[in-house]
Tab-separated table of C-alpha atoms in Angstrom:
chain	number	residue	atom	x	y	z
O	1	UNK	CA	-3.420	-110.254	-6.761
O	2	UNK	CA	-1.415	-109.639	-3.586
O	3	UNK	CA	1.711	-109.451	-5.719
O	4	UNK	CA	0.138	-106.959	-8.099
O	5	UNK	CA	-0.879	-104.652	-5.251
O	6	UNK	CA	2.781	-104.226	-4.424
O	7	UNK	CA	3.223	-102.547	-7.812
O	8	UNK	CA	0.720	-99.806	-7.052
O	9	UNK	CA	2.095	-96.427	-5.980
O	10	UNK	CA	1.507	-95.682	-2.321
O	11	UNK	CA	2.064	-91.951	-2.702
O	12	UNK	CA	1.713	-89.388	-5.451
O	13	UNK	CA	5.069	-90.507	-6.807
O	14	UNK	CA	7.867	-92.844	-5.960
O	15	UNK	CA	11.396	-91.573	-5.644
O	16	UNK	CA	12.673	-95.090	-6.255
O	17	UNK	CA	14.233	-95.444	-9.658
O	18	UNK	CA	14.710	-98.463	-11.882
O	19	UNK	CA	18.346	-97.458	-11.662
O	20	UNK	CA	20.273	-97.535	-8.420
O	21	UNK	CA	21.567	-94.043	-9.185
O	22	UNK	CA	18.598	-92.073	-10.533
O	23	UNK	CA	19.298	-89.120	-12.777
O	24	UNK	CA	17.405	-86.558	-15.028
O	25	UNK	CA	15.044	-86.173	-18.161
O	26	UNK	CA	11.689	-84.898	-19.918
O	27	UNK	CA	9.346	-84.378	-22.927
O	28	UNK	CA	6.163	-82.548	-24.050
O	29	UNK	CA	4.688	-82.566	-27.633
O	30	UNK	CA	1.988	-81.246	-30.136
O	31	UNK	CA	1.525	-82.043	-33.835
O	32	UNK	CA	2.192	-79.411	-36.453
O	33	UNK	CA	2.471	-79.093	-40.192
O	34	UNK	CA	5.873	-80.046	-41.497
O	35	UNK	CA	8.069	-77.036	-42.233
O	36	UNK	CA	11.583	-76.525	-43.526
O	37	UNK	CA	12.774	-75.287	-40.134
O	38	UNK	CA	12.333	-78.814	-38.774
O	39	UNK	CA	15.000	-80.114	-41.154
O	40	UNK	CA	17.544	-77.496	-40.094
O	41	UNK	CA	19.824	-79.389	-37.653
O	42	UNK	CA	20.005	-76.340	-35.383
O	43	UNK	CA	16.221	-76.190	-35.150
O	44	UNK	CA	15.661	-79.890	-34.539
O	45	UNK	CA	16.688	-79.370	-30.911
O	46	UNK	CA	15.427	-76.140	-29.379
O	47	UNK	CA	16.950	-74.743	-26.192
O	48	UNK	CA	15.044	-72.865	-23.537
O	49	UNK	CA	17.006	-71.091	-20.826
O	50	UNK	CA	15.741	-70.256	-17.337
O	51	UNK	CA	17.426	-68.732	-14.318
O	52	UNK	CA	18.930	-71.983	-13.046
O	53	UNK	CA	17.867	-74.587	-15.631
O	54	UNK	CA	17.942	-75.476	-19.310
O	55	UNK	CA	15.393	-77.305	-21.459
O	56	UNK	CA	16.086	-79.368	-24.583
O	57	UNK	CA	13.032	-79.604	-26.855
O	58	UNK	CA	12.791	-82.216	-29.621
O	59	UNK	CA	11.450	-80.232	-32.574
O	60	UNK	CA	10.356	-82.496	-35.429
O	61	UNK	CA	6.631	-82.767	-34.619
O	62	UNK	CA	5.549	-83.737	-38.142
O	63	UNK	CA	7.935	-86.716	-37.917
O	64	UNK	CA	6.809	-87.575	-34.383
O	65	UNK	CA	10.187	-86.215	-33.198
O	66	UNK	CA	12.026	-89.163	-34.767
O	67	UNK	CA	15.717	-88.992	-33.945
O	68	UNK	CA	18.530	-88.299	-36.406
O	69	UNK	CA	22.271	-88.473	-35.831
O	70	UNK	CA	22.553	-84.681	-35.825
O	71	UNK	CA	19.784	-84.378	-33.215
O	72	UNK	CA	21.409	-86.831	-30.829
O	73	UNK	CA	24.865	-85.323	-31.384
O	74	UNK	CA	23.487	-81.883	-30.516
O	75	UNK	CA	21.795	-83.264	-27.411
O	76	UNK	CA	25.076	-84.772	-26.280
O	77	UNK	CA	26.974	-81.502	-26.824
O	78	UNK	CA	24.341	-79.556	-24.911
O	79	UNK	CA	24.225	-81.999	-22.008
O	80	UNK	CA	28.011	-82.094	-21.736
O	81	UNK	CA	28.210	-78.299	-21.578
O	82	UNK	CA	25.281	-78.008	-19.148
O	83	UNK	CA	26.815	-80.555	-16.798
O	84	UNK	CA	30.042	-78.526	-16.661
O	85	UNK	CA	28.254	-75.177	-16.162
O	86	UNK	CA	27.984	-74.435	-12.437
O	87	UNK	CA	25.274	-71.839	-13.118
O	88	UNK	CA	22.874	-74.560	-14.299
O	89	UNK	CA	21.174	-76.505	-11.526
O	90	UNK	CA	19.055	-78.992	-13.445
O	91	UNK	CA	18.061	-80.007	-16.980
O	92	UNK	CA	14.724	-80.831	-18.629
O	93	UNK	CA	13.799	-82.609	-21.871
O	94	UNK	CA	10.483	-82.655	-23.704
O	95	UNK	CA	9.091	-82.986	-27.207
O	96	UNK	CA	7.130	-80.593	-29.367
O	97	UNK	CA	3.817	-81.831	-30.681
O	98	UNK	CA	1.714	-84.796	-29.623
O	99	UNK	CA	4.618	-87.269	-29.464
O	100	UNK	CA	7.640	-87.214	-27.233
O	101	UNK	CA	9.717	-89.348	-29.595
O	102	UNK	CA	8.767	-92.134	-32.004
O	103	UNK	CA	12.284	-93.581	-31.996
O	104	UNK	CA	14.856	-93.515	-34.787
O	105	UNK	CA	14.208	-91.880	-38.175
O	106	UNK	CA	14.070	-95.076	-40.250
O	107	UNK	CA	13.715	-93.159	-43.519
O	108	UNK	CA	17.140	-91.597	-42.993
O	109	UNK	CA	18.577	-94.931	-41.949
O	110	UNK	CA	17.175	-96.388	-45.168
O	111	UNK	CA	18.885	-93.675	-47.214
O	112	UNK	CA	22.230	-94.609	-45.689
O	113	UNK	CA	21.816	-98.354	-46.128
O	114	UNK	CA	20.285	-98.132	-49.616
O	115	UNK	CA	23.268	-96.077	-50.755
O	116	UNK	CA	25.635	-98.671	-49.348
O	117	UNK	CA	26.770	-96.396	-46.547
O	118	UNK	CA	26.370	-98.596	-43.500
O	119	UNK	CA	28.894	-96.426	-41.658
O	120	UNK	CA	26.339	-93.607	-41.358
O	121	UNK	CA	23.882	-95.985	-39.713
O	122	UNK	CA	26.604	-97.217	-37.359
O	123	UNK	CA	27.432	-93.608	-36.509
O	124	UNK	CA	23.794	-93.063	-35.553
O	125	UNK	CA	23.882	-96.027	-33.161
O	126	UNK	CA	27.239	-94.998	-31.665
O	127	UNK	CA	26.038	-91.437	-31.095
O	128	UNK	CA	22.699	-92.540	-29.674
O	129	UNK	CA	24.107	-95.128	-27.273
O	130	UNK	CA	26.799	-92.727	-26.070
O	131	UNK	CA	24.095	-90.193	-25.221
O	132	UNK	CA	22.041	-92.830	-23.390
O	133	UNK	CA	25.100	-93.641	-21.298
O	134	UNK	CA	25.600	-89.940	-20.569
O	135	UNK	CA	21.973	-89.778	-19.422
O	136	UNK	CA	22.367	-92.807	-17.193
O	137	UNK	CA	25.406	-91.319	-15.464
O	138	UNK	CA	24.386	-87.647	-15.477
O	139	UNK	CA	25.497	-85.681	-12.433
O	140	UNK	CA	22.682	-83.111	-12.315
O	141	UNK	CA	18.956	-83.564	-11.686
O	142	UNK	CA	17.105	-84.303	-14.899
O	143	UNK	CA	13.388	-84.124	-15.698
O	144	UNK	CA	11.782	-85.820	-18.711
O	145	UNK	CA	8.223	-84.956	-19.674
O	146	UNK	CA	6.932	-87.933	-21.660
O	147	UNK	CA	3.714	-86.395	-22.933
O	148	UNK	CA	2.590	-88.445	-25.921
O	149	UNK	CA	3.960	-91.394	-27.872
O	150	UNK	CA	7.278	-92.694	-26.550
O	151	UNK	CA	8.536	-95.504	-28.768
O	152	UNK	CA	11.758	-97.442	-29.173
O	153	UNK	CA	14.880	-95.416	-28.523
O	154	UNK	CA	12.664	-92.509	-27.459
O	155	UNK	CA	12.570	-94.265	-24.097
O	156	UNK	CA	16.352	-94.679	-24.125
O	157	UNK	CA	16.953	-90.932	-24.247
O	158	UNK	CA	14.525	-90.240	-21.415
O	159	UNK	CA	13.973	-93.070	-18.944
O	160	UNK	CA	17.511	-93.234	-17.509
O	161	UNK	CA	16.812	-89.825	-15.951
O	162	UNK	CA	16.123	-88.973	-12.328
O	163	UNK	CA	12.539	-87.752	-12.788
O	164	UNK	CA	10.185	-89.098	-15.464
O	165	UNK	CA	6.853	-87.327	-15.779
O	166	UNK	CA	4.049	-89.081	-17.668
O	167	UNK	CA	0.533	-87.894	-18.496
O	168	UNK	CA	-2.862	-89.103	-19.639
O	169	UNK	CA	-1.504	-88.777	-23.213
O	170	UNK	CA	1.562	-90.979	-22.709
O	171	UNK	CA	1.883	-94.187	-24.738
O	172	UNK	CA	5.012	-96.299	-24.190
O	173	UNK	CA	5.988	-99.192	-26.465
O	174	UNK	CA	8.860	-101.173	-27.939
O	175	UNK	CA	7.542	-102.511	-31.288
O	176	UNK	CA	10.945	-103.575	-32.648
O	177	UNK	CA	10.095	-107.286	-32.970
O	178	UNK	CA	7.365	-106.326	-35.428
O	179	UNK	CA	9.877	-104.536	-37.680
O	180	UNK	CA	12.621	-107.146	-37.565
O	181	UNK	CA	14.852	-105.278	-35.110
O	182	UNK	CA	15.412	-105.365	-31.318
O	183	UNK	CA	14.739	-103.004	-28.366
O	184	UNK	CA	17.946	-100.987	-28.121
O	185	UNK	CA	19.354	-97.765	-26.632
O	186	UNK	CA	19.502	-99.375	-23.187
O	187	UNK	CA	16.140	-101.132	-23.485
O	188	UNK	CA	17.553	-104.518	-22.488
O	189	UNK	CA	18.723	-102.907	-19.227
O	190	UNK	CA	15.446	-101.099	-18.665
O	191	UNK	CA	12.971	-103.836	-19.633
O	192	UNK	CA	14.837	-106.572	-17.769
O	193	UNK	CA	14.317	-104.671	-14.517
O	194	UNK	CA	10.539	-104.410	-14.739
O	195	UNK	CA	8.454	-106.500	-12.325
O	196	UNK	CA	8.511	-110.235	-13.034
O	197	UNK	CA	8.631	-110.978	-16.749
O	198	UNK	CA	6.772	-107.881	-17.880
O	199	UNK	CA	9.847	-106.761	-19.834
O	200	UNK	CA	9.894	-109.935	-21.901
O	201	UNK	CA	6.185	-109.531	-22.603
O	202	UNK	CA	6.506	-105.925	-23.784
O	203	UNK	CA	9.581	-106.661	-25.916
O	204	UNK	CA	8.192	-109.757	-27.641
O	205	UNK	CA	4.676	-108.433	-28.290
O	206	UNK	CA	5.235	-104.697	-28.782
O	207	UNK	CA	2.272	-104.044	-26.474
O	208	UNK	CA	1.778	-100.590	-24.974
O	209	UNK	CA	1.704	-99.106	-21.486
O	210	UNK	CA	-0.104	-95.906	-20.600
O	211	UNK	CA	1.126	-93.317	-18.146
O	212	UNK	CA	-0.713	-94.844	-15.187
O	213	UNK	CA	0.813	-98.246	-15.865
O	214	UNK	CA	4.268	-96.698	-16.195
O	215	UNK	CA	3.855	-95.230	-12.704
O	216	UNK	CA	2.732	-98.584	-11.295
O	217	UNK	CA	5.792	-100.448	-12.572
O	218	UNK	CA	8.126	-97.536	-11.732
O	219	UNK	CA	9.094	-96.661	-15.272
O	220	UNK	CA	7.934	-93.155	-14.365
O	221	UNK	CA	8.175	-91.177	-11.129
O	222	UNK	CA	5.341	-88.615	-11.511
O	223	UNK	CA	1.955	-88.486	-13.205
O	224	UNK	CA	0.365	-85.213	-14.252
O	225	UNK	CA	-2.647	-84.532	-16.419
O	226	UNK	CA	-1.751	-83.031	-19.767
O	227	UNK	CA	-3.861	-79.980	-18.921
O	228	UNK	CA	-1.614	-79.242	-15.915
O	229	UNK	CA	1.736	-79.471	-17.700
O	230	UNK	CA	1.942	-75.753	-18.445
O	231	UNK	CA	1.639	-75.002	-14.717
O	232	UNK	CA	4.204	-77.682	-13.888
O	233	UNK	CA	6.707	-76.265	-16.366
O	234	UNK	CA	6.084	-72.730	-15.150
O	235	UNK	CA	6.799	-73.852	-11.601
O	236	UNK	CA	10.013	-75.624	-12.629
O	237	UNK	CA	11.137	-72.590	-14.622
O	238	UNK	CA	11.083	-70.447	-11.499
O	239	UNK	CA	13.316	-72.755	-9.480
O	240	UNK	CA	16.812	-71.553	-8.615
O	241	UNK	CA	18.331	-74.768	-7.293
O	242	UNK	CA	20.402	-77.842	-8.003
O	243	UNK	CA	18.853	-79.766	-5.103
O	244	UNK	CA	16.989	-82.880	-6.367
O	245	UNK	CA	14.638	-82.813	-3.357
O	246	UNK	CA	13.418	-79.329	-4.263
O	247	UNK	CA	12.842	-80.329	-7.890
O	248	UNK	CA	10.986	-83.401	-6.653
O	249	UNK	CA	8.821	-81.345	-4.300
O	250	UNK	CA	7.858	-79.022	-7.150
O	251	UNK	CA	6.920	-81.944	-9.379
O	252	UNK	CA	4.844	-83.391	-6.542
O	253	UNK	CA	2.732	-80.234	-6.388
O	254	UNK	CA	1.272	-81.137	-9.774
O	255	UNK	CA	1.319	-84.923	-9.399
O	256	UNK	CA	-1.958	-86.810	-9.489
O	257	UNK	CA	-2.722	-89.952	-7.488
O	258	UNK	CA	-3.583	-92.737	-9.946
O	259	UNK	CA	-4.291	-96.479	-10.031
O	260	UNK	CA	-4.198	-98.822	-13.044
O	261	UNK	CA	-7.499	-99.645	-14.668
O	262	UNK	CA	-8.717	-103.165	-13.901
O	263	UNK	CA	-8.651	-103.968	-17.615
O	264	UNK	CA	-5.002	-102.926	-17.922
O	265	UNK	CA	-2.093	-105.229	-18.669
O	266	UNK	CA	-0.690	-105.089	-15.120
O	267	UNK	CA	-3.682	-107.085	-13.913
O	268	UNK	CA	-2.331	-109.899	-16.097
O	269	UNK	CA	1.008	-109.951	-14.276
O	270	UNK	CA	0.537	-113.462	-12.841
O	271	UNK	CA	-0.375	-114.885	-16.258
O	272	UNK	CA	2.530	-113.034	-17.844
O	273	UNK	CA	4.925	-114.540	-15.315
O	274	UNK	CA	3.588	-118.066	-15.904
O	275	UNK	CA	3.936	-117.791	-19.670
O	276	UNK	CA	6.947	-115.537	-20.241
O	277	UNK	CA	9.270	-117.013	-17.611
O	278	UNK	CA	10.231	-119.899	-19.895
O	279	UNK	CA	13.668	-120.241	-21.449
O	280	UNK	CA	12.727	-120.217	-25.133
O	281	UNK	CA	10.249	-118.445	-27.403
O	282	UNK	CA	8.796	-121.825	-28.369
O	283	UNK	CA	8.112	-122.641	-24.709
O	284	UNK	CA	6.520	-119.216	-24.188
O	285	UNK	CA	4.182	-119.830	-27.132
O	286	UNK	CA	3.347	-123.311	-25.825
O	287	UNK	CA	2.544	-121.865	-22.388
O	288	UNK	CA	0.289	-119.218	-23.933
O	289	UNK	CA	-1.513	-121.871	-25.980
O	290	UNK	CA	-2.068	-123.952	-22.850
O	291	UNK	CA	-3.263	-120.890	-20.934
O	292	UNK	CA	-5.659	-120.003	-23.760
O	293	UNK	CA	-7.102	-123.528	-23.857
O	294	UNK	CA	-7.615	-123.683	-20.099
O	295	UNK	CA	-8.826	-120.143	-19.422
O	296	UNK	CA	-10.498	-119.247	-22.743
O	297	UNK	CA	-8.976	-115.805	-22.191
O	298	UNK	CA	-9.087	-113.649	-25.330
O	299	UNK	CA	-5.949	-111.867	-24.121
O	300	UNK	CA	-3.910	-115.053	-24.621
O	301	UNK	CA	-5.064	-115.377	-28.219
O	302	UNK	CA	-4.293	-111.721	-28.926
O	303	UNK	CA	-0.843	-112.099	-27.374
O	304	UNK	CA	-0.152	-115.196	-29.464
O	305	UNK	CA	-1.155	-113.350	-32.616
O	306	UNK	CA	1.239	-110.474	-31.848
O	307	UNK	CA	4.130	-112.873	-31.340
O	308	UNK	CA	3.348	-114.850	-34.487
O	309	UNK	CA	3.304	-111.657	-36.562
O	310	UNK	CA	6.814	-110.719	-35.403
O	311	UNK	CA	10.157	-111.639	-36.942
O	312	UNK	CA	11.113	-115.136	-35.671
O	313	UNK	CA	14.805	-114.240	-35.596
O	314	UNK	CA	14.103	-110.989	-33.755
O	315	UNK	CA	12.032	-112.841	-31.159
O	316	UNK	CA	14.923	-115.157	-30.293
O	317	UNK	CA	17.491	-112.365	-30.296
O	318	UNK	CA	15.251	-110.168	-28.128
O	319	UNK	CA	14.547	-112.843	-25.518
O	320	UNK	CA	18.250	-113.571	-25.109
O	321	UNK	CA	19.062	-109.852	-24.979
O	322	UNK	CA	16.545	-109.181	-22.190
O	323	UNK	CA	17.724	-112.205	-20.217
O	324	UNK	CA	21.383	-111.164	-20.458
O	325	UNK	CA	20.440	-107.600	-19.516
O	326	UNK	CA	19.247	-108.760	-16.089
O	327	UNK	CA	22.839	-109.364	-15.041
O	328	UNK	CA	24.620	-106.507	-16.791
O	329	UNK	CA	25.322	-102.850	-16.124
O	330	UNK	CA	23.985	-100.171	-18.451
O	331	UNK	CA	27.267	-99.859	-20.348
O	332	UNK	CA	27.471	-103.618	-20.867
O	333	UNK	CA	23.927	-103.649	-22.238
O	334	UNK	CA	24.727	-100.820	-24.635
O	335	UNK	CA	27.865	-102.549	-25.946
O	336	UNK	CA	25.877	-105.732	-26.585
O	337	UNK	CA	22.991	-103.842	-28.191
O	338	UNK	CA	25.442	-102.098	-30.509
O	339	UNK	CA	26.697	-105.470	-31.721
O	340	UNK	CA	23.122	-106.626	-32.354
O	341	UNK	CA	22.220	-103.415	-34.200
O	342	UNK	CA	25.272	-103.584	-36.477
O	343	UNK	CA	24.543	-107.249	-37.245
O	344	UNK	CA	20.891	-106.368	-37.975
O	345	UNK	CA	21.826	-103.831	-40.659
O	346	UNK	CA	24.597	-105.982	-42.165
O	347	UNK	CA	22.198	-108.592	-43.665
O	348	UNK	CA	24.768	-111.346	-43.068
O	349	UNK	CA	22.128	-113.549	-41.430
O	350	UNK	CA	18.797	-111.886	-42.252
O	351	UNK	CA	17.484	-108.866	-44.147
O	352	UNK	CA	14.319	-108.464	-42.034
O	353	UNK	CA	15.066	-104.963	-40.734
O	354	UNK	CA	16.474	-103.554	-43.983
O	355	UNK	CA	13.588	-104.955	-46.046
O	356	UNK	CA	11.020	-103.341	-43.759
O	357	UNK	CA	12.785	-100.002	-44.168
O	358	UNK	CA	12.914	-100.359	-47.963
O	359	UNK	CA	9.188	-100.916	-48.306
O	360	UNK	CA	8.304	-98.178	-45.835
O	361	UNK	CA	10.582	-95.787	-47.721
O	362	UNK	CA	8.817	-96.324	-51.072
O	363	UNK	CA	5.381	-96.085	-49.501
O	364	UNK	CA	6.426	-92.931	-47.712
O	365	UNK	CA	7.145	-91.196	-51.009
O	366	UNK	CA	4.020	-92.485	-52.725
O	367	UNK	CA	1.963	-90.617	-50.142
O	368	UNK	CA	4.026	-87.439	-50.685
O	369	UNK	CA	5.030	-87.187	-47.022
O	370	UNK	CA	1.541	-86.219	-45.905
O	371	UNK	CA	1.125	-86.017	-42.149
O	372	UNK	CA	-1.763	-88.487	-42.112
O	373	UNK	CA	0.470	-91.062	-43.763
O	374	UNK	CA	3.067	-90.531	-41.078
O	375	UNK	CA	0.527	-91.935	-38.639
O	376	UNK	CA	-0.261	-94.917	-40.897
O	377	UNK	CA	3.464	-95.517	-41.391
O	378	UNK	CA	4.046	-95.843	-37.670
O	379	UNK	CA	1.052	-98.149	-37.315
O	380	UNK	CA	2.097	-100.245	-40.295
O	381	UNK	CA	5.447	-100.967	-38.624
O	382	UNK	CA	3.495	-102.663	-35.906
O	383	UNK	CA	2.127	-105.219	-38.404
O	384	UNK	CA	5.024	-105.632	-40.803
O	385	UNK	CA	5.091	-103.135	-43.636
O	386	UNK	CA	5.383	-105.555	-46.524
O	387	UNK	CA	2.533	-107.786	-45.332
O	388	UNK	CA	0.287	-104.904	-44.370
O	389	UNK	CA	0.594	-102.597	-47.346
O	390	UNK	CA	2.555	-104.215	-50.177
O	391	UNK	CA	1.427	-107.818	-50.502
O	392	UNK	CA	-1.766	-107.084	-48.537
O	393	UNK	CA	-1.912	-110.697	-47.407
O	394	UNK	CA	-1.267	-109.834	-43.738
O	395	UNK	CA	1.385	-112.576	-43.634
O	396	UNK	CA	4.864	-111.204	-42.899
O	397	UNK	CA	7.553	-112.753	-45.080
O	398	UNK	CA	10.323	-112.984	-42.532
O	399	UNK	CA	13.779	-114.456	-43.154
O	400	UNK	CA	14.052	-117.065	-41.662
O	401	UNK	CA	10.282	-117.627	-41.983
O	402	UNK	CA	9.661	-119.569	-38.758
O	403	UNK	CA	11.123	-120.192	-35.319
O	404	UNK	CA	12.197	-123.719	-36.229
O	405	UNK	CA	14.341	-122.267	-39.016
O	406	UNK	CA	16.258	-120.000	-36.608
O	407	UNK	CA	19.402	-121.821	-35.516
O	408	UNK	CA	21.458	-121.193	-32.403
O	409	UNK	CA	24.360	-120.192	-34.632
O	410	UNK	CA	22.244	-117.427	-36.183
O	411	UNK	CA	21.382	-116.015	-32.781
O	412	UNK	CA	24.956	-116.398	-31.509
O	413	UNK	CA	26.203	-114.349	-34.459
O	414	UNK	CA	24.272	-111.296	-33.235
O	415	UNK	CA	25.915	-111.476	-29.806
O	416	UNK	CA	29.470	-112.435	-30.676
O	417	UNK	CA	32.231	-109.813	-30.333
O	418	UNK	CA	33.398	-108.102	-33.498
O	419	UNK	CA	36.545	-109.034	-35.317
O	420	UNK	CA	39.479	-106.638	-35.271
O	421	UNK	CA	38.159	-105.045	-38.477
O	422	UNK	CA	34.953	-103.817	-36.791
O	423	UNK	CA	35.454	-101.622	-33.692
O	424	UNK	CA	33.304	-102.203	-30.629
O	425	UNK	CA	31.282	-99.433	-28.998
O	426	UNK	CA	33.561	-97.579	-26.580
O	427	UNK	CA	31.991	-95.775	-23.628
O	428	UNK	CA	33.804	-93.563	-21.087
O	429	UNK	CA	33.358	-95.973	-18.177
O	430	UNK	CA	36.665	-94.907	-16.603
O	431	UNK	CA	35.412	-91.307	-16.367
O	432	UNK	CA	31.715	-91.983	-15.739
O	433	UNK	CA	31.234	-94.934	-13.436
O	434	UNK	CA	28.344	-97.189	-14.490
O	435	UNK	CA	25.730	-98.175	-11.952
O	436	UNK	CA	23.831	-101.437	-11.448
């Protein structure tokens, strides 16, 4: 318990960042009916100009602000131009609707892969990871407002920033193991730097953190009630400065002092460290089984169930990715994650990720793109789409089907450098120095 107390914020916010060189970001959402304007690339990212700042607004609320290649490319162009403009002091990002960002648009990725155009999917990853690196090395103060669901690569485009504002509506998660993929867009850098082995726990189980918990483990810098966001944004809009301390002081005016609920996951930090500090997924499962037998804690059984529902290959790839991320810079993590992502869509070893997308795609059309189904689609990813809604046997049919069938060679393949026929991800490290 003494160790957990050290995670609690001692002030209204902490200026310490997970990154040695903090930088900027933000998001604020609200659900709306789908309209054609959302599919216009120019309207998918809205721009709001103030006297000394600019805001980028993710504008696909009916798709939970899922990211497309054109959206990320526009973000990168905007951020590049804003960084060079001496009239702009700081930058803000938020989302429209009740989600900040639900991650990548898997329906569009499916289109590309189903049509045999893997290059489009690779272009999405290259564009996304390049923008994450830009965020992590941005020269101007950046505010992200993470109001609502923040999933997968939605965290990658926001959490490398200097100031990360969360609310009572914030839900953070990395459910990639449950869809046969891996936490990417810098997640192996981010999660590996959480207290103890919390990052391994979140990555392997897909469990969620709320805004209060994100403050406690320093994923976020400020907490504000959703009802106060309009005042916070109004205050920021009036600032004429490029001084991070002034931006921070303004955010602090609307920051609320919070402490994690005693039933929250951070109160399990000692158990998490005992179980998730092991070298292999099999040893982690064995430790959880032992903990469950000795403590009769329902949490252990629930955690075991989440892991057993996930892709066995993804679990092993994810654990290795997080462990390697502990000793790598952001750019090194992104290069490795790009290799894993390309291998995941190639189906050379497994078709877990592509198969999940195929089934979700057909189900998506059966429901005629209704908004309610968009919610069920996101939730179904958490359980394995085929098992949850196609076979209805609640038993994911992963390939390979079990941990014992996943060889070291399979895992090594995801991490090995490309041959000369497949270019590696190239980041401008000579121009933008990475931090550790």
